[in-house]
Amino acid sequence: MNRLITIEGTIEEIIFSNEVNGYTICDVRHEQEVVTAVGYMPFINVGETVKITGKWVTHPDYGEQLKVETYEKMLPETTDAIEKYLASGIIKGVGPATAKKIVKKFGEDTLNIIQFSPEKLSTVKGINYEKALRIGQVFADQRELMKVIMFFQEYGISSTYATKIYKTFGENTIEEIKSNPYRLADEVFGIGFKTADRIARNMGIDPASKYRISSAIKYVLSQAAGNGHTYISDGKLKEHTSALLEVSIESIDDALITLVMDKAVFVEKENGYNKVYLSAFYQAELNVCKRLVELSNLCFEEEKDTFDKLMHDIQIEDKIILAERQKEAIREALVNGVMVITGGPGTGKTTIIRSIIKILEREGHEVALAAPTGRAAKRMSEATGVEAKTIHRLLEIGFAGDDSNLTFTKNDSNPVDADVIIIDEMSMVDILLMNHLLKAIMPGTRLILVGDVDQLPAVGAGNVLKDIIMSGMLKTVKLTDVFRQAEESMIIVNAHRINKGEIPYLNRKGKDFYFMPRGGTGDMIKTVVELCCTRLPNAYGYDPMRHIQVLTPMRKGQTGVTNLNIELQKALNPSDKNKSEKSFREYLFREGDRVMQIKNNYGLRWEKKRKPYLEGEGVFNGDTGIIQEIDQEEQKVVVLFEDEKVVEYDFSILDEIEPAFAITIHKSQGSEFPVVVLPIYQGPQILMTRNLLYTAITRAKSLAVLVGSEDALYEMINNEREALRFSGLADKIRKCFIEYM
């Protein structure tokens, strides 16, 4: 049996490194020889001095190697080693040139200066006092971070996630997690209950611990919320929790009672059926009901003769002819405190909004427009000629927490200053955001909600628009007629046909909707890439990076998002020696790549570097942009978003962005693209649904091109299945109205 040996040396070359799990192959200079070491050594850099303990093994191709069992970073001692260490990029902001100047100034005392007297670095040319202190802080953080990485390595946590954990809990990370490992699941994005539970079990926490069971209950409810549910039945909750933990139902009952007493969860009883909510979602549903009832209680007078004259004047001025249903929608919006307008593309929603705004502004009312996403707000602004904001911007974010802990500057004590608030793309609004919105609307304000109820529901929990309509208690006008101009577009005609379960018209000459049959997956991918790179740009002049968006139903598989992004990147933004790159997980980010923010980050700073110069906080799920710069020395990725916001991403938060040459249909909600390219293929019935296809097609403004299987297309059209969402909003609205009456 090989015995353990320990060597100490300097990293000369890193041959391979997996940034996710830290597995590394590197050459280490030990005394007069170079040793190849293999094993889990996260965050090591060329030039660092390491002490490695392991066993000699013989690789059939590469010969003798040292298989690492443990390793420890050592601070280098010679000036050459110190310079190489600093030049490796270990300290953000210090590259080879700066490292050379620092070591020339301080020699073998360099690391002591950085650690104990970093302000002295400001005597080096090119380093100001602020940067000197920052270098010292980064060095100290790196030392602490390594302790955290080594601690979590024992539990199978990658160096990437260990870094996120350290950023969350700071220098007391290890003590905090030892005292309560389940905080990982609650507070660190990307770490779930199962990972936290594995760590807790390895630390010896009792499997029957009430805290463990309580954490599991919250996890199951959070997972349900992630799937769109605001509640699940107590039977399902116990079933899932019991299977997750392998504990008895009785012990789950005890923990659930404690959570109810602590108001962490809420149980609503209805006809012998118990609905279990995380408290944030229960309170949100309750508050939304009460606010809607209060706002809808307000009625306004509008004389018929006066209204008829308004309609006559509007039509003359705007050179339009309003249908009776459109006039009805406008009238109801003028006389009701809360009003819902729903309809598909081409049914005149935008014309109605423009008319409502014009009438109300003439009467001296202050009108505010908003939508859930930046893209949707921009579209609303362009369509109406009036500035529209994201709902988050309208409410003014006040705290950089997660969605369930959001606070806004605008609330019940500091409401939005407007007489009328119009919200577009309401199908995207989840229950938590709706709650915050209604809190900030003062009694007496008119609220007009506009959206397409047949589109996919919000990514977050709840089914707000559909529930409001289903309650039957709030005035709703459903637009069904497609107007003559819209009938010229096969995109709109086919969207409505698909929504009714009818076969779309394919490949009508001179139109904007095409289907390209392709047999195999390889042919489908090849055609999608050709369309984006050459065929559509050459035929129509579209810019692949700005005008063409590939949408796909799934993430995995050859025609899923991950693989399509790899193939499209090769064609649209190939490797170039002048383009910096950064490998992260399964992605290779490259300067020039199109990327998307995939979670709300309310504290991420942005600035606009063109007039008017602005800065602020908040980058949101679905925002897209182009990578302008990847700075290896500063360890950051700079992204220019479509609304001219420039955002710097530290390497440690790269899990918040992903390539966006192709995106899922779900991620496209609220957006509109000049061209949509959509691969059509066989997939799980739960995903390949009519409303998914309908949503994808309605994202196209000028051209929609479907590529793939005609059989799969017809199957999607015939698949009326919609993922069931457990939401209590409709019932609560009915009860609130009955109680109020």
XYZ file of C-alpha atoms in Angstrom:
741
model
C 0.000 0.000 0.000
C 1.319 3.443 -0.945
C 2.123 5.521 2.053
C 1.126 9.180 2.397
C 3.821 11.675 1.563
C 3.926 15.450 1.943
C 5.670 17.850 -0.405
C 5.945 21.628 -0.491
C 6.423 23.567 -3.698
C 5.324 26.269 -6.120
C 2.552 25.891 -8.695
C 4.282 26.183 -12.080
C 1.407 25.355 -14.432
C -2.273 24.534 -14.136
C -3.003 21.911 -16.779
C -6.714 21.522 -16.005
C -9.124 23.045 -13.522
C -12.845 22.424 -13.011
C -14.187 25.618 -11.446
C -17.355 23.937 -10.229
C -15.814 21.249 -8.026
C -12.184 22.396 -7.805
C -10.699 19.262 -9.408
C -7.267 20.291 -10.680
C -4.258 18.877 -12.504
C -1.145 20.978 -12.017
C 2.657 20.913 -12.086
C 4.359 21.697 -8.773
C 8.065 22.506 -8.516
C 9.340 20.629 -5.471
C 13.026 21.177 -4.785
C 14.750 20.343 -8.100
C 11.941 18.368 -9.763
C 8.481 19.024 -11.178
C 5.654 16.872 -9.805
C 2.234 16.468 -11.435
C -0.471 16.675 -8.766
C -4.093 15.660 -9.327
C -7.084 16.115 -7.024
C -9.500 18.604 -5.497
C -7.573 21.845 -5.041
C -9.981 24.757 -5.560
C -8.760 28.300 -6.127
C -5.089 27.596 -6.629
C -3.100 29.817 -8.967
C 0.219 29.734 -10.767
C 2.908 31.086 -8.471
C 1.304 29.985 -5.215
C 3.200 27.877 -2.705
C 1.329 24.784 -1.520
C 1.856 21.926 0.907
C 0.314 18.764 -0.550
C -0.290 15.427 1.143
C -1.138 12.436 -1.058
C -0.072 9.121 -2.593
C 1.871 8.273 -5.713
C -0.202 6.713 -8.495
C 0.718 5.701 -12.041
C -1.451 6.926 -14.911
C -1.342 4.658 -18.019
C -0.758 7.641 -20.336
C 0.802 10.338 -18.174
C 2.972 8.319 -15.834
C 3.619 9.004 -12.165
C 1.350 11.520 -10.426
C 0.685 12.620 -6.869
C -2.959 11.990 -5.999
C -3.912 14.768 -3.576
C -5.738 13.936 -0.355
C -5.249 17.266 1.419
C -3.533 20.492 0.551
C -2.741 23.796 2.209
C -1.734 27.099 0.727
C 1.519 28.545 2.041
C 2.627 32.121 1.660
C 5.648 32.394 -0.666
C 8.902 33.650 0.811
C 11.315 34.570 -1.997
C 10.826 37.722 -4.052
C 10.429 35.725 -7.279
C 7.774 33.501 -5.697
C 5.974 36.485 -4.174
C 5.912 38.312 -7.511
C 4.623 35.229 -9.328
C 2.004 34.738 -6.613
C 0.700 38.314 -6.881
C 0.856 38.301 -10.692
C -1.351 35.201 -10.817
C -4.524 37.222 -10.217
C -5.030 35.936 -6.671
C -5.764 39.512 -5.568
C -8.341 41.369 -7.626
C -6.812 44.519 -9.106
C -3.216 43.296 -9.004
C -1.837 42.021 -12.304
C 1.730 41.277 -13.458
C 2.769 44.938 -13.906
C 1.455 46.032 -10.501
C 2.916 42.934 -8.817
C 6.361 43.749 -10.226
C 6.234 47.319 -8.889
C 5.053 46.244 -5.426
C 7.730 43.555 -5.028
C 10.430 45.894 -6.335
C 9.440 48.376 -3.621
C 9.020 46.034 -0.645
C 10.947 42.875 -1.546
C 10.535 39.902 0.794
C 8.470 42.056 3.169
C 5.740 42.508 0.522
C 3.155 40.125 1.972
C 3.601 41.494 5.500
C 2.998 44.986 4.121
C -0.160 43.864 2.309
C -1.435 41.993 5.364
C -0.572 44.390 8.184
C 0.145 47.819 6.637
C -1.665 47.962 3.284
C -1.798 51.769 3.333
C 1.965 51.764 2.548
C 1.141 50.350 -0.891
C -0.033 53.855 -1.834
C 3.652 54.824 -2.108
C 3.860 52.623 -5.213
C 3.231 54.498 -8.458
C -0.274 53.801 -9.809
C -1.767 52.754 -6.465
C -3.821 55.358 -4.625
C -4.741 55.142 -0.953
C -8.183 53.685 -1.619
C -6.817 50.956 -3.879
C -4.079 50.169 -1.350
C -6.644 49.517 1.389
C -8.762 47.497 -1.030
C -5.803 45.254 -1.893
C -5.236 44.656 1.825
C -8.901 43.801 2.365
C -8.991 41.429 -0.605
C -5.862 39.679 0.672
C -7.459 39.237 4.110
C -10.698 38.019 2.528
C -8.774 35.511 0.428
C -7.159 34.050 3.543
C -10.550 33.713 5.242
C -12.143 32.431 2.062
C -9.630 29.625 1.789
C -10.543 28.442 5.286
C -14.214 28.430 4.254
C -13.478 26.586 0.989
C -11.489 23.930 2.809
C -14.237 23.574 5.425
C -16.966 23.049 2.827
C -14.810 20.863 0.610
C -15.236 18.171 3.270
C -18.988 18.285 2.597
C -18.779 18.235 -1.191
C -19.560 21.948 -1.676
C -17.848 23.456 -4.720
C -15.476 26.386 -4.377
C -17.955 28.540 -6.338
C -20.692 27.970 -3.795
C -18.273 28.214 -0.889
C -17.448 31.690 -2.167
C -21.147 32.625 -2.289
C -21.581 31.305 1.255
C -18.632 33.375 2.443
C -20.052 36.494 0.776
C -23.339 35.893 2.611
C -22.021 35.199 6.118
C -18.603 36.901 6.134
C -15.731 36.110 8.444
C -17.945 34.160 10.873
C -19.140 31.776 8.139
C -17.902 28.541 9.681
C -19.291 29.327 13.145
C -22.646 30.450 11.709
C -23.073 27.289 9.639
C -21.952 24.985 12.419
C -24.639 26.464 14.655
C -27.366 26.173 11.991
C -26.482 24.557 8.633
C -30.057 24.964 7.396
C -29.421 28.670 6.969
C -27.616 27.687 3.773
C -30.921 26.666 2.182
C -32.718 29.764 3.483
C -30.132 32.405 2.639
C -27.830 31.288 -0.201
C -29.172 31.345 -3.764
C -28.525 27.980 -5.453
C -28.125 25.851 -2.317
C -31.179 23.769 -1.559
C -32.417 21.938 1.485
C -30.890 18.610 0.439
C -27.386 20.052 0.395
C -27.870 21.805 3.735
C -29.355 18.624 5.161
C -26.398 16.527 4.016
C -24.030 18.935 5.762
C -26.190 18.926 8.884
C -26.294 15.125 8.953
C -22.515 14.953 8.563
C -22.232 17.336 11.480
C -24.266 14.925 13.562
C -27.604 16.748 13.764
C -30.378 14.389 14.899
C -32.456 13.164 11.897
C -35.605 13.570 14.011
C -34.683 17.098 15.100
C -37.712 19.392 15.029
C -35.556 22.080 13.455
C -34.618 19.730 10.616
C -38.264 18.849 10.016
C -39.327 22.507 10.187
C -36.688 23.424 7.630
C -37.876 20.599 5.374
C -41.503 21.784 5.595
C -40.459 25.287 4.536
C -38.368 23.776 1.752
C -41.321 21.767 0.394
C -43.536 24.872 0.511
C -40.808 26.913 -1.205
C -40.499 24.289 -3.923
C -44.259 24.470 -4.416
C -44.025 28.265 -4.708
C -41.260 27.795 -7.276
C -43.757 25.765 -9.291
C -46.329 28.555 -9.089
C -48.419 27.406 -6.098
C -49.229 29.763 -3.234
C -50.298 26.783 -1.090
C -50.466 22.989 -1.074
C -52.730 20.664 0.878
C -51.538 19.466 4.276
C -51.742 15.880 2.959
C -49.383 16.617 0.060
C -47.092 18.627 2.328
C -46.739 15.779 4.812
C -46.351 13.206 2.060
C -43.509 15.126 0.379
C -41.822 16.029 3.669
C -41.999 12.455 4.950
C -40.491 11.113 1.700
C -37.772 13.767 1.797
C -36.726 13.097 5.403
C -37.822 9.485 5.941
C -39.573 10.447 9.172
C -43.050 9.749 10.504
C -46.129 11.868 9.763
C -46.595 12.401 13.534
C -43.254 14.167 13.889
C -44.158 16.365 10.908
C -47.432 17.326 12.630
C -45.524 18.535 15.695
C -43.116 20.639 13.644
C -45.975 22.073 11.566
C -47.830 23.170 14.709
C -44.682 24.957 15.885
C -44.313 26.727 12.531
C -47.952 27.854 12.682
C -47.465 29.173 16.215
C -44.335 30.998 15.054
C -46.345 32.396 12.106
C -43.829 31.032 9.627
C -46.643 29.155 7.872
C -50.401 29.581 7.798
C -53.078 26.899 7.585
C -56.399 27.870 6.013
C -59.267 25.453 6.642
C -61.919 25.083 3.974
C -64.594 22.362 3.955
C -62.374 19.928 5.833
C -59.492 20.662 3.448
C -56.389 22.298 4.904
C -54.376 24.627 2.690
C -50.842 25.249 3.953
C -49.136 28.504 2.959
C -45.817 30.092 3.678
C -47.044 33.130 5.586
C -45.750 35.627 3.005
C -48.028 34.142 0.339
C -51.070 33.901 2.611
C -50.741 37.505 3.717
C -50.198 38.595 0.123
C -53.426 36.910 -1.054
C -55.361 38.402 1.845
C -54.009 41.910 1.299
C -54.576 41.783 -2.469
C -58.252 40.909 -1.887
C -58.833 43.670 0.614
C -57.120 46.299 -1.533
C -58.983 45.275 -4.690
C -62.311 45.480 -2.845
C -61.457 48.930 -1.456
C -60.334 50.281 -4.827
C -63.247 48.758 -6.754
C -65.766 50.321 -4.356
C -65.052 53.638 -6.021
C -67.330 54.582 -8.946
C -67.146 57.612 -11.247
C -69.908 59.329 -13.197
C -69.718 59.564 -16.974
C -72.778 60.940 -18.788
C -73.681 59.078 -21.971
C -73.821 62.223 -24.107
C -70.471 63.399 -22.798
C -68.916 59.992 -23.393
C -70.289 59.770 -26.933
C -68.758 63.151 -27.740
C -65.421 62.006 -26.264
C -65.453 58.928 -28.468
C -66.324 61.009 -31.534
C -63.497 63.477 -30.864
C -60.917 60.754 -30.153
C -61.728 58.932 -33.387
C -61.487 62.105 -35.454
C -58.191 63.200 -33.861
C -56.488 59.816 -34.055
C -58.067 58.853 -37.383
C -59.349 55.566 -35.999
C -62.636 53.726 -35.805
C -63.312 52.180 -32.414
C -65.332 48.972 -32.227
C -68.215 48.794 -29.760
C -66.241 46.449 -27.524
C -63.355 48.922 -27.422
C -65.729 51.758 -26.517
C -67.168 49.590 -23.763
C -63.674 48.936 -22.379
C -62.876 52.669 -22.393
C -66.172 53.551 -20.690
C -65.740 50.880 -17.997
C -62.203 52.098 -17.344
C -63.534 55.622 -16.822
C -66.303 54.689 -14.392
C -64.837 51.796 -12.367
C -62.260 51.900 -9.590
C -60.710 48.635 -10.823
C -61.017 47.407 -14.391
C -59.529 44.429 -16.295
C -58.980 44.446 -20.058
C -57.911 41.118 -21.536
C -57.427 39.924 -25.098
C -54.950 38.400 -27.492
C -52.716 40.147 -30.054
C -54.414 42.407 -32.578
C -57.557 42.904 -30.489
C -56.955 46.608 -29.871
C -55.641 46.717 -26.281
C -53.023 49.352 -27.120
C -55.555 51.583 -28.913
C -57.787 51.398 -25.837
C -54.934 52.322 -23.486
C -53.943 55.299 -25.661
C -57.533 56.556 -25.714
C -57.955 56.144 -21.951
C -54.726 58.055 -21.287
C -55.729 60.890 -23.628
C -59.177 61.287 -22.036
C -57.942 61.154 -18.440
C -55.053 63.538 -19.018
C -57.413 66.050 -20.630
C -59.514 65.874 -17.489
C -56.406 66.764 -15.476
C -55.654 63.329 -14.071
C -52.121 62.130 -13.409
C -51.644 58.774 -15.163
C -48.846 56.300 -14.330
C -47.972 53.388 -16.634
C -46.041 50.282 -15.618
C -45.271 46.705 -16.647
C -43.479 43.794 -14.954
C -40.290 43.836 -17.079
C -38.055 46.431 -18.677
C -38.832 45.121 -22.154
C -42.587 45.250 -21.536
C -42.331 48.784 -20.111
C -40.325 49.904 -23.146
C -42.944 48.444 -25.495
C -45.682 50.190 -23.541
C -43.845 53.526 -23.799
C -43.345 53.144 -27.552
C -46.988 52.156 -28.119
C -48.540 54.966 -26.052
C -46.018 57.793 -26.311
C -46.091 58.059 -22.514
C -43.257 56.988 -20.211
C -43.841 53.574 -18.655
C -41.758 52.160 -15.821
C -41.178 48.681 -14.519
C -43.391 47.996 -11.517
C -40.235 47.741 -9.396
C -39.134 51.192 -10.531
C -42.611 52.622 -10.004
C -42.538 51.348 -6.426
C -38.875 52.293 -5.829
C -37.019 49.344 -4.358
C -35.917 50.003 -0.798
C -34.152 46.797 0.219
C -31.880 44.394 -1.629
C -33.370 41.178 -0.324
C -35.029 38.246 -2.041
C -38.513 38.397 -3.520
C -40.304 37.361 -0.340
C -38.541 40.017 1.779
C -38.837 42.929 -0.620
C -39.616 46.377 0.621
C -40.289 49.422 -1.497
C -40.083 53.133 -0.828
C -43.609 53.442 -2.207
C -46.109 51.804 0.155
C -49.292 52.535 2.103
C -47.659 55.408 3.987
C -45.938 56.796 0.867
C -48.198 55.894 -2.083
C -47.569 56.344 -5.796
C -48.487 59.885 -6.769
C -51.035 59.207 -9.519
C -54.778 59.390 -10.041
C -54.794 56.447 -12.458
C -52.410 53.499 -12.683
C -52.355 51.279 -15.778
C -50.482 47.965 -15.593
C -49.729 46.073 -18.815
C -48.701 42.392 -19.231
C -50.624 41.477 -16.086
C -50.300 37.743 -16.796
C -46.662 38.080 -15.634
C -47.466 39.620 -12.244
C -47.164 37.183 -9.331
C -48.954 37.459 -5.997
C -46.055 39.017 -4.037
C -45.482 41.783 -6.577
C -49.225 42.414 -6.831
C -49.371 42.800 -3.071
C -46.585 45.399 -3.076
C -48.225 47.249 -5.958
C -51.615 47.475 -4.241
C -50.041 48.595 -0.967
C -48.714 51.643 -2.813
C -52.044 52.643 -4.386
C -54.038 55.066 -2.279
C -57.844 54.793 -2.002
C -59.489 56.842 -4.732
C -56.935 55.869 -7.382
C -58.211 54.120 -10.480
C -56.460 50.844 -11.378
C -56.590 49.443 -14.917
C -55.129 45.967 -15.462
C -54.316 44.884 -19.017
C -53.098 41.495 -20.179
C -53.591 38.311 -22.145
C -55.093 35.699 -19.829
C -54.301 32.905 -22.309
C -50.549 33.368 -22.017
C -48.322 31.488 -19.615
C -48.813 32.512 -15.983
C -46.198 34.387 -13.983
C -42.888 32.721 -13.189
C -43.491 33.488 -9.510
C -46.233 32.020 -7.334
C -49.878 32.786 -7.975
C -52.231 33.165 -10.910
C -53.219 36.769 -10.344
C -54.801 37.863 -13.630
C -56.703 34.614 -14.164
C -57.889 34.539 -10.531
C -59.157 38.120 -10.681
C -61.114 37.316 -13.837
C -62.351 33.946 -12.503
C -63.642 35.537 -9.313
C -66.294 37.292 -11.393
C -66.339 40.198 -8.927
C -64.331 42.834 -10.813
C -65.366 44.486 -14.060
C -63.695 42.709 -16.974
C -63.885 43.322 -20.717
C -62.597 40.487 -22.891
C -61.600 41.516 -26.421
C -62.041 38.799 -29.028
C -62.271 40.531 -32.417
C -59.055 40.768 -34.436
C -58.912 44.032 -36.366
C -58.460 44.278 -40.100
C -54.900 45.631 -39.959
C -53.931 42.817 -37.586
C -55.489 40.259 -39.918
C -52.749 41.089 -42.402
C -50.293 39.442 -40.021
C -50.195 35.643 -40.099
C -48.433 35.824 -36.700
C -51.580 37.289 -35.153
C -54.021 35.214 -37.205
C -52.178 31.988 -36.389
C -51.792 32.882 -32.708
C -55.572 33.115 -32.433
C -56.065 29.941 -34.468
C -53.673 28.044 -32.212
C -55.378 29.471 -29.120
C -58.666 28.032 -30.401
C -57.078 24.670 -31.188
C -57.061 25.220 -34.955
C -54.270 24.412 -37.412
C -52.279 27.551 -38.371
C -51.831 28.727 -41.955
C -48.297 27.780 -42.978
C -45.978 29.419 -45.521
C -48.401 31.820 -47.182
C -46.406 33.770 -49.734
C -45.311 37.244 -48.681
C -46.483 36.763 -45.095
C -44.670 36.730 -41.752
C -45.188 33.156 -40.507
C -43.167 30.229 -41.859
C -42.745 26.576 -41.055
C -39.631 24.671 -42.168
C -40.009 20.885 -41.826
C -36.880 19.152 -40.576
C -36.566 15.469 -39.722
C -33.693 14.900 -37.322
C -32.374 16.916 -34.413
C -29.114 17.611 -36.243
C -30.914 19.092 -39.262
C -33.126 21.166 -36.965
C -30.164 22.675 -35.105
C -28.252 23.283 -38.339
C -31.248 25.128 -39.825
C -31.789 27.231 -36.684
C -28.126 28.296 -36.741
C -28.221 29.057 -40.487
C -31.385 31.138 -40.088
C -29.773 33.251 -37.370
C -26.369 33.633 -38.979
C -26.987 33.966 -42.701
C -30.432 33.307 -44.127
C -32.487 35.875 -42.214
C -29.750 38.570 -42.121
C -29.124 38.156 -45.873
C -32.801 38.033 -46.861
C -34.191 40.734 -44.567
C -31.197 42.605 -43.128
C -31.856 41.530 -39.534
C -29.007 41.833 -37.017
C -28.646 38.411 -35.326
C -27.547 39.974 -32.039
C -30.337 42.571 -31.805
C -33.276 41.372 -33.868
C -33.389 37.570 -33.854
C -34.301 35.521 -30.785
C -34.320 31.730 -30.640
C -36.969 30.384 -28.253
C -37.253 26.776 -27.144
C -39.557 24.933 -24.729
C -36.878 23.142 -22.698
C -33.480 23.655 -21.118
C -32.019 20.186 -21.636
C -31.465 18.030 -24.700
C -29.939 18.767 -28.101
C -32.636 21.316 -28.930
C -32.710 22.761 -25.415
C -31.363 26.112 -24.312
C -27.954 24.931 -23.114
C -26.906 23.166 -26.312
C -28.451 25.728 -28.667
C -26.497 28.476 -26.919
C -23.258 26.551 -27.433
C -24.003 26.038 -31.136
C -25.157 29.615 -31.696
C -22.144 31.040 -29.855
C -19.810 29.097 -32.165
C -21.478 30.669 -35.179
C -22.381 34.167 -33.962
C -19.488 34.930 -31.601
C -16.658 32.481 -32.298
C -13.434 32.239 -30.339
C -11.016 35.075 -31.047
C -7.605 35.759 -29.527
C -8.683 39.368 -29.007
C -11.776 38.386 -27.014
C -11.354 37.590 -23.338
C -13.227 34.542 -21.995
C -14.337 33.201 -18.645
C -15.317 29.575 -18.074
C -18.158 29.065 -15.604
C -19.987 25.784 -15.079
C -21.133 24.493 -18.471
C -20.747 27.931 -20.052
C -17.816 29.703 -21.630
C -18.608 33.402 -21.448
C -16.933 35.477 -24.153
C -16.773 39.187 -24.874
C -19.534 39.891 -27.381
C -21.879 37.209 -26.014
C -25.569 37.906 -25.582
C -26.560 37.175 -21.966
C -29.613 37.284 -19.710
C -30.070 38.001 -16.008
C -31.858 34.948 -14.561
C -32.856 36.148 -11.081
C -33.944 39.430 -9.561
C -30.987 41.160 -7.925
C -32.320 44.281 -6.270
C -28.951 45.435 -4.946
C -26.842 45.085 -8.105
C -25.614 48.519 -9.130
C -25.913 49.915 -12.643
C -25.041 53.147 -14.392
C -25.858 54.749 -17.713
C -22.744 56.182 -19.320
C -24.606 58.147 -21.976
C -26.727 61.237 -21.411
C -28.711 61.514 -19.260
C -26.138 59.969 -16.913
C -27.958 57.918 -14.312
C -27.130 55.288 -11.734
C -29.168 53.042 -9.501
C -29.750 49.527 -8.216
C -31.693 46.546 -9.474
C -31.246 44.165 -12.410
C -34.174 41.873 -13.078
C -34.946 38.380 -14.228
C -35.206 38.452 -18.040
C -33.078 41.563 -18.691
C -30.748 40.929 -21.653
C -27.525 42.527 -22.806
C -24.109 42.061 -24.426
C -20.836 41.291 -22.617
C -18.639 44.330 -23.221
C -15.612 43.253 -21.212
C -14.220 40.334 -19.227
C -11.502 41.674 -16.932
C -9.409 38.815 -15.571
C -7.366 41.073 -13.321
C -10.360 42.766 -11.702
C -12.308 39.455 -11.907
C -15.403 41.019 -13.360
C -17.696 40.777 -16.369
C -19.156 44.038 -17.705
C -22.551 43.804 -19.430
C -24.296 46.518 -21.442
C -28.040 45.934 -21.183
C -30.579 46.916 -23.826
C -31.747 49.939 -21.840
C -28.147 51.273 -21.821
C -27.492 50.179 -18.231
C -23.913 49.064 -17.620
C -23.517 46.432 -14.896
C -20.367 44.891 -13.435
C -20.602 41.254 -12.332
C -18.011 39.910 -9.936
C -16.898 36.423 -11.016
C -18.512 35.037 -7.855
C -22.038 35.958 -9.044
C -21.800 34.676 -12.604
C -24.525 32.159 -11.772
C -26.931 35.105 -12.104
C -26.397 35.391 -15.871
C -26.448 32.873 -18.683
C -26.096 32.954 -22.483
C -29.170 34.277 -24.285
C -28.669 33.489 -27.969
C -31.454 31.020 -27.143
C -33.835 31.331 -24.182
C -36.792 29.347 -22.886
C -40.284 30.431 -23.871
C -41.016 31.026 -20.180
C -38.154 33.538 -20.021
C -39.514 35.377 -23.070
C -42.732 36.461 -21.328
C -43.387 40.177 -21.565
C -40.844 40.562 -24.363
C -41.292 41.199 -28.055
C -38.650 40.465 -30.680
C -38.573 41.465 -34.357
C -37.889 37.836 -35.273
C -38.555 34.623 -33.360
C -37.026 31.311 -34.456
C -38.718 28.381 -32.744
C -37.596 24.732 -32.958
C -40.597 22.377 -32.751
C -39.887 18.880 -31.473
C -41.279 16.054 -29.372
C -41.092 16.540 -25.625
C -42.871 15.904 -22.315
C -46.644 16.476 -22.510
C -46.562 18.672 -19.434
C -44.294 21.107 -21.289
C -45.352 20.900 -24.924
C -48.674 22.683 -24.495
C -50.901 24.915 -26.574
C -50.456 27.973 -24.377
C -46.654 27.544 -24.455
C -46.752 27.578 -28.275
C -49.196 30.510 -28.242
C -46.924 32.493 -25.926
C -43.875 31.827 -28.134
C -45.576 32.943 -31.337
C -46.982 36.111 -29.776
C -43.408 37.179 -28.898
C -42.693 37.759 -32.627
C -43.317 41.251 -33.951
C -42.327 41.004 -37.629
C -41.443 37.402 -38.421
C -41.929 33.952 -36.885
C -40.073 30.929 -38.250
C -40.860 27.461 -36.897
C -38.380 24.670 -37.606
C -38.944 20.969 -37.040
C -41.682 18.376 -36.845
C -45.163 19.104 -38.175
C -46.519 16.219 -36.065
C -45.028 17.793 -32.930
C -46.623 21.131 -33.902
C -50.075 19.550 -34.170
C -49.583 17.679 -30.901
C -48.802 20.948 -29.112
C -51.892 22.595 -30.584
C -54.063 19.700 -29.415
C -52.488 19.609 -25.948
C -54.764 21.881 -23.889
C -53.112 20.784 -20.682
C -52.166 23.630 -18.394
C -50.055 23.105 -15.337
C -52.456 23.310 -12.391
C -51.688 26.103 -9.954
C -52.968 26.033 -6.400
C -53.962 29.592 -5.613
C -56.617 30.864 -3.219
C -56.945 34.366 -4.640
C -60.204 33.897 -6.603
C -62.003 32.406 -3.579
C -60.695 35.118 -1.278
C -61.871 37.867 -3.655
C -65.393 36.398 -3.722
C -65.481 36.127 0.086
C -64.114 39.651 0.513
C -66.829 41.100 -1.728
C -69.557 39.169 0.088
C -68.279 40.330 3.482
C -67.926 43.910 2.243
C -71.464 43.917 0.866
